[in-house]
PDB file of C-alpha atoms in Angstrom:
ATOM      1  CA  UNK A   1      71.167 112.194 134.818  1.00  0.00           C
ATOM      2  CA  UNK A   2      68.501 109.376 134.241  1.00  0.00           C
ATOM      3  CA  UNK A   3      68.113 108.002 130.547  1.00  0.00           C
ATOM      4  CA  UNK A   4      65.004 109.653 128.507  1.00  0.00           C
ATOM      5  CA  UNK A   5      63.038 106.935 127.450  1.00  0.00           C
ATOM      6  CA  UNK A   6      63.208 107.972 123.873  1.00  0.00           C
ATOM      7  CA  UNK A   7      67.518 107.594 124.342  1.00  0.00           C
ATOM      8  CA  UNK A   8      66.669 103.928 125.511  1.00  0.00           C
ATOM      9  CA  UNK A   9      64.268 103.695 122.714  1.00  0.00           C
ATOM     10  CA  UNK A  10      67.114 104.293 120.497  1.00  0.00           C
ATOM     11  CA  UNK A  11      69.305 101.554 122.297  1.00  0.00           C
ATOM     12  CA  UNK A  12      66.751  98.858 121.610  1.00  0.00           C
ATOM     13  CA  UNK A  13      66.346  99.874 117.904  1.00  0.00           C
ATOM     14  CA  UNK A  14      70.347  99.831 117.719  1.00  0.00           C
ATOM     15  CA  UNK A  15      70.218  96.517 119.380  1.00  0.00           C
ATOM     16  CA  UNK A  16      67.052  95.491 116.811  1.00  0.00           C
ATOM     17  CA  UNK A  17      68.827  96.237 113.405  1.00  0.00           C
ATOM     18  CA  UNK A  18      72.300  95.005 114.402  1.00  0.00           C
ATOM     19  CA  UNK A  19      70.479  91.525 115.163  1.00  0.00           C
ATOM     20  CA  UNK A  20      68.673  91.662 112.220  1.00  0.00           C
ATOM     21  CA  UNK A  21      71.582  92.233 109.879  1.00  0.00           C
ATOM     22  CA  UNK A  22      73.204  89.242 112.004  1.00  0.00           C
ATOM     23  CA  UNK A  23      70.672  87.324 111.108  1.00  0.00           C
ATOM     24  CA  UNK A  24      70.693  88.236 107.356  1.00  0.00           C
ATOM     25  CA  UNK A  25      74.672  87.907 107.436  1.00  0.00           C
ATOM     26  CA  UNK A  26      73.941  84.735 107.845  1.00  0.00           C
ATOM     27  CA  UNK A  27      72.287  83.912 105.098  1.00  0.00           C
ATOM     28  CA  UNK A  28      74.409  85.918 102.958  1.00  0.00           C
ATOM     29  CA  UNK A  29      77.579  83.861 104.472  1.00  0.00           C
ATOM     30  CA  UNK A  30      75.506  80.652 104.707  1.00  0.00           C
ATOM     31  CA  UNK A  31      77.043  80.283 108.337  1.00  0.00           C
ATOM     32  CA  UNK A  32      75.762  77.474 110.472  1.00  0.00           C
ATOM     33  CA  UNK A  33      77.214  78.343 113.835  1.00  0.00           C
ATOM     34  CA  UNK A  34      77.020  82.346 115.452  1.00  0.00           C
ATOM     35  CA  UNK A  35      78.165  82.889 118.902  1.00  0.00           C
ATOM     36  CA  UNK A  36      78.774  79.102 119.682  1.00  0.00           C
ATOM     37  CA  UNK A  37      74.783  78.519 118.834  1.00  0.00           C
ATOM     38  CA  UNK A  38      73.493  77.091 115.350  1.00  0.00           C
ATOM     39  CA  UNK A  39      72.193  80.047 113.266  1.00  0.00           C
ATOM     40  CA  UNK A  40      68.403  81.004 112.160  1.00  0.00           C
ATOM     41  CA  UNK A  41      69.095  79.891 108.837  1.00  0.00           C
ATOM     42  CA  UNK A  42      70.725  76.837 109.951  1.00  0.00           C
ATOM     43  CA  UNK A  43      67.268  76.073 112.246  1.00  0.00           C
ATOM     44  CA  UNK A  44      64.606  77.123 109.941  1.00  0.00           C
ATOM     45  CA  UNK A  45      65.955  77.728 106.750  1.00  0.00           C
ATOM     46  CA  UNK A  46      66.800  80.184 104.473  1.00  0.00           C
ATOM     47  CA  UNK A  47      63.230  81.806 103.571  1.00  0.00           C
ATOM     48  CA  UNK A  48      62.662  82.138 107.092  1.00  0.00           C
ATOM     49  CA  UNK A  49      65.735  83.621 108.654  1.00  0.00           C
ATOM     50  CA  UNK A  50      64.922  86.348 105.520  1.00  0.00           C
ATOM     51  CA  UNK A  51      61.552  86.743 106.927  1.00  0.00           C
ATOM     52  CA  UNK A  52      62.915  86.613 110.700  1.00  0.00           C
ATOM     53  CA  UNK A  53      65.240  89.787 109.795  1.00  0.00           C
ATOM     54  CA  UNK A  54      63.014  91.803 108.119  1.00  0.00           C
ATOM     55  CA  UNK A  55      60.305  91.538 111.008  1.00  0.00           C
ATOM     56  CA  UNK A  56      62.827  92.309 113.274  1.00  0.00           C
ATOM     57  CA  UNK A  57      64.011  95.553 111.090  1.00  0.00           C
ATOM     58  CA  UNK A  58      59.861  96.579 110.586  1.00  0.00           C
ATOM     59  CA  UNK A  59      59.253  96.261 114.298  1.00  0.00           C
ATOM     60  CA  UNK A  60      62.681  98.192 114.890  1.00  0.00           C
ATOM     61  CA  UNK A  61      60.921 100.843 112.310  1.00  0.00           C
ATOM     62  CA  UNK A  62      57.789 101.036 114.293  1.00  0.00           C
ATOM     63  CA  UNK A  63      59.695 101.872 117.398  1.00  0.00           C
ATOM     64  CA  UNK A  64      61.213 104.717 115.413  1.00  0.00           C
ATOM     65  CA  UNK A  65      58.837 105.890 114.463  1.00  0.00           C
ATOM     66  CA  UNK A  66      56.948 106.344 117.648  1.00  0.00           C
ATOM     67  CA  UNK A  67      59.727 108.179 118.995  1.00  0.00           C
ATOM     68  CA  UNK A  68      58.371 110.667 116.577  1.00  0.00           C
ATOM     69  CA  UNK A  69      61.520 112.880 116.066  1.00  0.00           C
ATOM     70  CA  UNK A  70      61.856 113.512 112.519  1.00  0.00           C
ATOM     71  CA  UNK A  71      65.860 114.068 113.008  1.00  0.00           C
ATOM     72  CA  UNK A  72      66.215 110.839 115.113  1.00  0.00           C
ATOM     73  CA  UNK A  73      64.530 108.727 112.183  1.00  0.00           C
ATOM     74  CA  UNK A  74      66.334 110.173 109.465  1.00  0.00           C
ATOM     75  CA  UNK A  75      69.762 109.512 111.525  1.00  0.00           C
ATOM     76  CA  UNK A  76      69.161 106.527 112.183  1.00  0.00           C
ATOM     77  CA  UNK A  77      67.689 104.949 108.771  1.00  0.00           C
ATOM     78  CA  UNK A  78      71.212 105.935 107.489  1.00  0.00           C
ATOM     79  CA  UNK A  79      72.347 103.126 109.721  1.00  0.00           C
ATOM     80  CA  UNK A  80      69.848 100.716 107.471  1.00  0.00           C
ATOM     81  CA  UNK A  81      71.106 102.028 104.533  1.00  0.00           C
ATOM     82  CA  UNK A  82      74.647 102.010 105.088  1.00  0.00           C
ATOM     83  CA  UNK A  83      74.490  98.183 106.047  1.00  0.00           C
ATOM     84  CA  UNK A  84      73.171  97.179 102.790  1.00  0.00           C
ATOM     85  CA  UNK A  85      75.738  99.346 100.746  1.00  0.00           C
ATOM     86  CA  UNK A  86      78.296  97.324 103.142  1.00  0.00           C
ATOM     87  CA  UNK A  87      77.451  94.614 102.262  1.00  0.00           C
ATOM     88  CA  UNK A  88      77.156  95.242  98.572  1.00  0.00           C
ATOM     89  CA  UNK A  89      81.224  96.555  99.158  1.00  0.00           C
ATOM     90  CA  UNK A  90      82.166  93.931 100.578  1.00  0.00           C
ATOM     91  CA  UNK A  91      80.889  91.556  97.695  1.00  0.00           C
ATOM     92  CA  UNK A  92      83.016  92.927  96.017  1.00  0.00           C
ATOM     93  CA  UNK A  93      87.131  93.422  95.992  1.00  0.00           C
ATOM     94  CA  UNK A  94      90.284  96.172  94.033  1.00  0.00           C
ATOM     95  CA  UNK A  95      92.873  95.140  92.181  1.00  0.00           C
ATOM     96  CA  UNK A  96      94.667  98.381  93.409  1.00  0.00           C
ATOM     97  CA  UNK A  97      96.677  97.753  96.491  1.00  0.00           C
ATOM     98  CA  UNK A  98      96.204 101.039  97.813  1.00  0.00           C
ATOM     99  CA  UNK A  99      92.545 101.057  96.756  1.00  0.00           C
ATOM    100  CA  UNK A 100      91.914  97.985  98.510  1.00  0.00           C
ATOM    101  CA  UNK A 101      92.527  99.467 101.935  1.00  0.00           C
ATOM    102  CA  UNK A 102      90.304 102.313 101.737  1.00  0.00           C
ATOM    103  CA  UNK A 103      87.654  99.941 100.046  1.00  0.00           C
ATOM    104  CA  UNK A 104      88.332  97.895 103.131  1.00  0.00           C
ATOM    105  CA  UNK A 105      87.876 100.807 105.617  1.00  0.00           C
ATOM    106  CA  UNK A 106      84.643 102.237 103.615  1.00  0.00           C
ATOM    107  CA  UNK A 107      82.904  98.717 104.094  1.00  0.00           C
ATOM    108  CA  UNK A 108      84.326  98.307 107.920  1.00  0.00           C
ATOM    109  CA  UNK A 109      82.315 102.184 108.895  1.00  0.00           C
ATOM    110  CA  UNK A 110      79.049 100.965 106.956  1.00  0.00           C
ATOM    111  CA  UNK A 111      78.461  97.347 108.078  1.00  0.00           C
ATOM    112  CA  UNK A 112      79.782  98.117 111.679  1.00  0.00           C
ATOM    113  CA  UNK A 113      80.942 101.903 112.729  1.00  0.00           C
ATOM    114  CA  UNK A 114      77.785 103.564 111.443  1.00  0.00           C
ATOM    115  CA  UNK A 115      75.165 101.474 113.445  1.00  0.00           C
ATOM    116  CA  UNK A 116      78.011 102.939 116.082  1.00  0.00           C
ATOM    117  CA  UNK A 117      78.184 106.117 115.288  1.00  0.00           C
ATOM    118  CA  UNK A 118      74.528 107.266 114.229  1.00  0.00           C
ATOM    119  CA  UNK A 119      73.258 105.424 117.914  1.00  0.00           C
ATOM    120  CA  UNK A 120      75.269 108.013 119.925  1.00  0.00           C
ATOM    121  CA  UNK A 121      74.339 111.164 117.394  1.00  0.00           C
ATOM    122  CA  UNK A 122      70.932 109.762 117.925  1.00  0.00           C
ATOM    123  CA  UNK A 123      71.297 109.916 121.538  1.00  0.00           C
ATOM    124  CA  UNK A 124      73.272 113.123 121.945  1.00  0.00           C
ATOM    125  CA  UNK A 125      70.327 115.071 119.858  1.00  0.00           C
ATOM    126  CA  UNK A 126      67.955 113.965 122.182  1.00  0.00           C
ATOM    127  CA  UNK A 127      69.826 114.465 125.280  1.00  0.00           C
ATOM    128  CA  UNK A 128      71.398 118.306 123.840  1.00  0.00           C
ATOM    129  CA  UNK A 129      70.660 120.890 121.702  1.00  0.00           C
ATOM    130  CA  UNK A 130      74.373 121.681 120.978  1.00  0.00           C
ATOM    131  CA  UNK A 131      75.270 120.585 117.115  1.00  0.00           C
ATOM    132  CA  UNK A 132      78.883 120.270 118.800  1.00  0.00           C
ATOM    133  CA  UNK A 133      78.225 117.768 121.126  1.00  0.00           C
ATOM    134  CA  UNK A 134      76.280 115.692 118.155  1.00  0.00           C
ATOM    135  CA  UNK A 135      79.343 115.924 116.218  1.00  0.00           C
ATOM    136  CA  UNK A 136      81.327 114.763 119.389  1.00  0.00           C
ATOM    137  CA  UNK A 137      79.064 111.651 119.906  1.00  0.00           C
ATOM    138  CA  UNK A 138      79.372 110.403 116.278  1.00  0.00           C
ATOM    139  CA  UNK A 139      82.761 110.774 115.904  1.00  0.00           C
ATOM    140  CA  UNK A 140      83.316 108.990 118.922  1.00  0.00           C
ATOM    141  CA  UNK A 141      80.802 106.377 117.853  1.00  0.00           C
ATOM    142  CA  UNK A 142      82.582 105.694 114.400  1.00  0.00           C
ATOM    143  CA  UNK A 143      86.070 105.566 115.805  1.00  0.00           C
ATOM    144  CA  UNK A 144      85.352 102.663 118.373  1.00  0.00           C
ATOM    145  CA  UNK A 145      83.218 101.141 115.787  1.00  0.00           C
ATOM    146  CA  UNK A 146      85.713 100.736 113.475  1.00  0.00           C
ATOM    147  CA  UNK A 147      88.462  99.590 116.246  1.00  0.00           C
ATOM    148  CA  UNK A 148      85.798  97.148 117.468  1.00  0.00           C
ATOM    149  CA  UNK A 149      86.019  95.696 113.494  1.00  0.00           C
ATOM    150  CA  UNK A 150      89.578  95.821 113.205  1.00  0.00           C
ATOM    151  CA  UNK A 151      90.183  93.488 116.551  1.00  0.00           C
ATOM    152  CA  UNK A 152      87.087  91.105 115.554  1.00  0.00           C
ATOM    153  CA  UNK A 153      89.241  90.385 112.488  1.00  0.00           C
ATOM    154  CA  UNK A 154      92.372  89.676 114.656  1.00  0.00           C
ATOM    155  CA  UNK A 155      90.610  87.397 116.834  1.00  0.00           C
ATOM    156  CA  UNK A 156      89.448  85.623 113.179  1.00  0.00           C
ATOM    157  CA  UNK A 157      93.134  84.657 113.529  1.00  0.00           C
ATOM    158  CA  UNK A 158      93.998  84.632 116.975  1.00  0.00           C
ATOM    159  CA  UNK A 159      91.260  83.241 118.816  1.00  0.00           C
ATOM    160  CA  UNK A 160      90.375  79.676 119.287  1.00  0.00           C
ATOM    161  CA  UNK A 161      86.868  78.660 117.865  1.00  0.00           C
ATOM    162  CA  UNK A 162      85.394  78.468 121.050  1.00  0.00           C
ATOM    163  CA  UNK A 163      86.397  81.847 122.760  1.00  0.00           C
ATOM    164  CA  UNK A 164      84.696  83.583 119.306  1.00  0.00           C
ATOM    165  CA  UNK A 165      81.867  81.886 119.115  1.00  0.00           C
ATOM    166  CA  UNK A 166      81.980  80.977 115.566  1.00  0.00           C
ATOM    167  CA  UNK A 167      84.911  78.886 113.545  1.00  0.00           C
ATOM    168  CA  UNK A 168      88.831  80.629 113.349  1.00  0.00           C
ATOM    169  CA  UNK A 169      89.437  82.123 109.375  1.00  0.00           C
ATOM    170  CA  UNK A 170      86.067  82.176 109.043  1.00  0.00           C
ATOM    171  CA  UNK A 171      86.399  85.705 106.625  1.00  0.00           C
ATOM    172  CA  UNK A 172      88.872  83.871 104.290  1.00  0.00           C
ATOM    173  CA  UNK A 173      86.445  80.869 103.712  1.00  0.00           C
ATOM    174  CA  UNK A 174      84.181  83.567 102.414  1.00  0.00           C
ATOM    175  CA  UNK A 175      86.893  84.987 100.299  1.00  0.00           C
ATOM    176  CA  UNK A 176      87.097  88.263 102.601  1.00  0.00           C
ATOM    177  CA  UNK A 177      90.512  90.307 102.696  1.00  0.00           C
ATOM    178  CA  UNK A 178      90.538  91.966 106.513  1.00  0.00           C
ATOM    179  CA  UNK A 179      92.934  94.341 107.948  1.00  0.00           C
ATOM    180  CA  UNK A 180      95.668  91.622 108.720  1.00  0.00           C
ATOM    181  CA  UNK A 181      95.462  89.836 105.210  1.00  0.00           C
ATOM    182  CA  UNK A 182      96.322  93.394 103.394  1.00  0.00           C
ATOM    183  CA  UNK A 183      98.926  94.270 106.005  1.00  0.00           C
ATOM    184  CA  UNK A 184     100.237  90.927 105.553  1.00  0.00           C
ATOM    185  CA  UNK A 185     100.356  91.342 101.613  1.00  0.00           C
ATOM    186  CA  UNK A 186     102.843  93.977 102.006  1.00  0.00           C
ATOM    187  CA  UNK A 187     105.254  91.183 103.293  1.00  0.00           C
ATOM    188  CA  UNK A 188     103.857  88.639 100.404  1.00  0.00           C
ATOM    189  CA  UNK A 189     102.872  89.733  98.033  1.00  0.00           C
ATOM    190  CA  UNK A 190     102.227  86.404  96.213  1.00  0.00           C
ATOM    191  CA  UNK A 191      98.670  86.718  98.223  1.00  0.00           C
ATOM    192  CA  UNK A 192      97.550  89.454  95.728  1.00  0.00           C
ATOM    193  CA  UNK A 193      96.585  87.014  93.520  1.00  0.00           C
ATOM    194  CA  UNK A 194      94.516  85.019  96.530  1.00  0.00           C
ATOM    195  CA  UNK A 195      93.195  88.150  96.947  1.00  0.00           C
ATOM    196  CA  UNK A 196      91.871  88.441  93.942  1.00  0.00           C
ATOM    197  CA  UNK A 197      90.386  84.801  93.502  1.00  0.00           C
ATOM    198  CA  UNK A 198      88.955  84.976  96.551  1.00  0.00           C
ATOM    199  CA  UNK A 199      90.722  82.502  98.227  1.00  0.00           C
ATOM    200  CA  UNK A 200      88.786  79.504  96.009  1.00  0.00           C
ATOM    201  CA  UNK A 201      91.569  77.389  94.814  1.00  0.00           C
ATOM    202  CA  UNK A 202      91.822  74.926  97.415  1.00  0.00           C
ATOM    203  CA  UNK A 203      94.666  75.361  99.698  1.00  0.00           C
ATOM    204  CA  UNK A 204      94.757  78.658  99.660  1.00  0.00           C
ATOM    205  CA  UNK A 205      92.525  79.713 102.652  1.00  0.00           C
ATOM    206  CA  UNK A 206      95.790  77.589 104.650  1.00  0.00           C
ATOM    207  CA  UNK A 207      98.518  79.539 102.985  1.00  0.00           C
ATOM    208  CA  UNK A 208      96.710  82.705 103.814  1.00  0.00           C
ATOM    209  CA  UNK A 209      96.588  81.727 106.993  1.00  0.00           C
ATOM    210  CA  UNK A 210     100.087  80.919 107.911  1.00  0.00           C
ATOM    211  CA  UNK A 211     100.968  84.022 105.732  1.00  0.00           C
ATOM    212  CA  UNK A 212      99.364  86.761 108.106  1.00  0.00           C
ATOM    213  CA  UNK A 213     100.271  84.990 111.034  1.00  0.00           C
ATOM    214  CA  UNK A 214     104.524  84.916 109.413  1.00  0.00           C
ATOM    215  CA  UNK A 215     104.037  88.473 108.834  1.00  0.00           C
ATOM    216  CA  UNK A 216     103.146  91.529 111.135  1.00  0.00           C
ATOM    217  CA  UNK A 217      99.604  91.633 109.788  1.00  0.00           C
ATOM    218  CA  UNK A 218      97.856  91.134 113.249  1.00  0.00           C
ATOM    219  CA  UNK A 219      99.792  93.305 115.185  1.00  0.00           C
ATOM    220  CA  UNK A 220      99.542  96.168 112.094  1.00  0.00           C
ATOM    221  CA  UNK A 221      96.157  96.269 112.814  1.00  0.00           C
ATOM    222  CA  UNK A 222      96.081  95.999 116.672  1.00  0.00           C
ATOM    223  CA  UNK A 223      97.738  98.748 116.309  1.00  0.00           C
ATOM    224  CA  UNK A 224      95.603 100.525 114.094  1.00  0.00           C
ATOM    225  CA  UNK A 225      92.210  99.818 116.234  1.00  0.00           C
ATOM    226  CA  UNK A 226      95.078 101.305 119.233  1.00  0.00           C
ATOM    227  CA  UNK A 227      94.947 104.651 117.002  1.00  0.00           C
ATOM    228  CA  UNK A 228      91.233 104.908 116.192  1.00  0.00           C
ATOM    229  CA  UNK A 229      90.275 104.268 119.955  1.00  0.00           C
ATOM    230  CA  UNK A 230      92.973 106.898 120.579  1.00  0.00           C
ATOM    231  CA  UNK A 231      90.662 109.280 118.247  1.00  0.00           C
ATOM    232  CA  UNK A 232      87.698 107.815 120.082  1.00  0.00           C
ATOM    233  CA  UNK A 233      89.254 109.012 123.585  1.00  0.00           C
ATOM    234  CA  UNK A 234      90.400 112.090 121.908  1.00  0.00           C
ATOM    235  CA  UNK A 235      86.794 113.240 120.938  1.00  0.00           C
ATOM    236  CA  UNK A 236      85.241 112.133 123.947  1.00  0.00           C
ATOM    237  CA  UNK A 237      87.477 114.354 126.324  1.00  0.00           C
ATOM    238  CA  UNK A 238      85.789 117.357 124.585  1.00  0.00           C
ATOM    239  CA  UNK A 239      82.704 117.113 126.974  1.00  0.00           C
ATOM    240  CA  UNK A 240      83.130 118.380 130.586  1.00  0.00           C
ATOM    241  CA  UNK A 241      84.497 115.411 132.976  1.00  0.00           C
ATOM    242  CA  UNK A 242      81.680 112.773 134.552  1.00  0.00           C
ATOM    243  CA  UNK A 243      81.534 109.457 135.340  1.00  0.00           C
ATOM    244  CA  UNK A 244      79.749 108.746 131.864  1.00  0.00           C
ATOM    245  CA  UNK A 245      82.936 110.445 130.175  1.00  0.00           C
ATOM    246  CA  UNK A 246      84.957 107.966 131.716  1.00  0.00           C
ATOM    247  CA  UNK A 247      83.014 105.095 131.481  1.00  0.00           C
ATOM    248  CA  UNK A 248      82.850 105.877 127.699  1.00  0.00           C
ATOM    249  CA  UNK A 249      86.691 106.119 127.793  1.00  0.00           C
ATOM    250  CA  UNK A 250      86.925 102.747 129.623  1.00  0.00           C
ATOM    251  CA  UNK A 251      84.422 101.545 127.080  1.00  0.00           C
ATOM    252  CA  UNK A 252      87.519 102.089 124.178  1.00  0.00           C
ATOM    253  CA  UNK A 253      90.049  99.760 126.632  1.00  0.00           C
ATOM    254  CA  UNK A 254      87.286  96.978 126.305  1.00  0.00           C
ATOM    255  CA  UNK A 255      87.416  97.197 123.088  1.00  0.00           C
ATOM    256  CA  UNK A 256      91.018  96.777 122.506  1.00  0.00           C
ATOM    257  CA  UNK A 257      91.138  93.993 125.114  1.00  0.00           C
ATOM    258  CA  UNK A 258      88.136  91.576 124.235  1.00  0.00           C
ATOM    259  CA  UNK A 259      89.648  88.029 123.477  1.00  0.00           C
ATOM    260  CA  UNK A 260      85.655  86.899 121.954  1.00  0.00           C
TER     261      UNK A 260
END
């Protein structure tokens, strides 16, 4: 069937607040380079790349609300909120080992999965009545989001600078602990106290570095993102077969497959 123009409404505001929260990422991180190209912040400055992101999120809120679906808006205003309680996670870090994980996961579904996973609820409610089939589309949403995290933080350590668009071991140099740094502290553990620190003292962004890739960290979570696109798939096949089902189910292949 043809899109509604209120589902492709809700693809442009998707689109809207997940550049917008790029673009404030930016400042947060102080990042000069995203997707090969020098960043907002970088070009005009701080002030202005704040300015630039909330314009972008109010004219994404105008949008919304002329889709005038009281539902739709509250859905997807979670996705605003979410991001900012993200970022406020990942600001900060556990000293529990197994604490740190699910902190990890919690922050992964709010700064990426939920922009995900409220899009296709958003888009199921206006395309179907059925509750079931809403339920379907988010957790479908959430799953790939959070495989499409886990394999952006591989490529932090497997891809070359150019093929990601922005520099290799970036998320150490801002003191983050991803998937394959807290697989790879199972292995060493002297990285617990990196961890902790941030990885400030200098040298330790290198250690960490050769660390995960000594240990089994990347391919831990390869294979993790393998299982939550396997949920992804999983959900998905609920819904009667078409050629949308399986380009949705192709969709979680890309995912796992992307080198940038």
């Amino acid at each position: 069937r043809e899109v509604q123009a209120s589902q492709r409404s809700v693809a442009i505001i998707a689109e809207m607040i997940h550049t917008a929260s790029l673009v404030h990422d930016d400042v947060i991180d102080d990042a000069n380079s995203r997707r090969g190209k020098m960043t907002v912040n970088q070009i005009w400055g701080e002030r202005k790349a704040v300015l630039a992101g909330d314009f972008i999120l109010s004219a994404a809120s105008v949008a919304l609300a002329r889709i005038g679906n009281t539902t739709i808006i509250s859905v997807l205003t979670q996705v605003i909120e979410d991001l900012v309680r993200g970022e406020f996670l990942q600001l900060g870090s556990k000293e529990n080992e197994n604490e740190r994980f699910a902190h990890y996961l919690e922050k992964t579904f709010k700064k990426t999965a939920s922009l995900i996973a409220n899009s296709c609820k958003a888009v199921s409610i206006l395309g179907c009545p059925d509750p079931k089939v809403h339920e379907i589309a988010y957790q479908y949403g959430k799953n790939v989001g959070i495989a499409f995290q886990l394999i952006d933080d591989v490529l932090d350590f497997t891809s070359c600078a150019d093929r990601l668009g922005k520099p290799t071991a970036a998320d150490l140099k801002l003191g983050l602990a991803t998937g394959p740094v807290l697989f790879a502290c199972r292995q060493f553990p002297e990285m617990n106290a990196m961890i902790m620190r941030r990885f400030s003292k200098p040298g330790d962004v290198e250690r960490a570095r050769k660390y995960v890739l000594q240990s089994d960290g990347v391919q831990q979570t390869t294979y993790l993102a393998q299982r939550y696109c396997q949920e992804a798939t999983r959900e998905i096949r609920k819904l009667r077969p078409s050629p949308e089902r399986d380009a949705l189910i192709q969709l979680t292949e890309m995912v796992l497959l992307r080198d940038k």
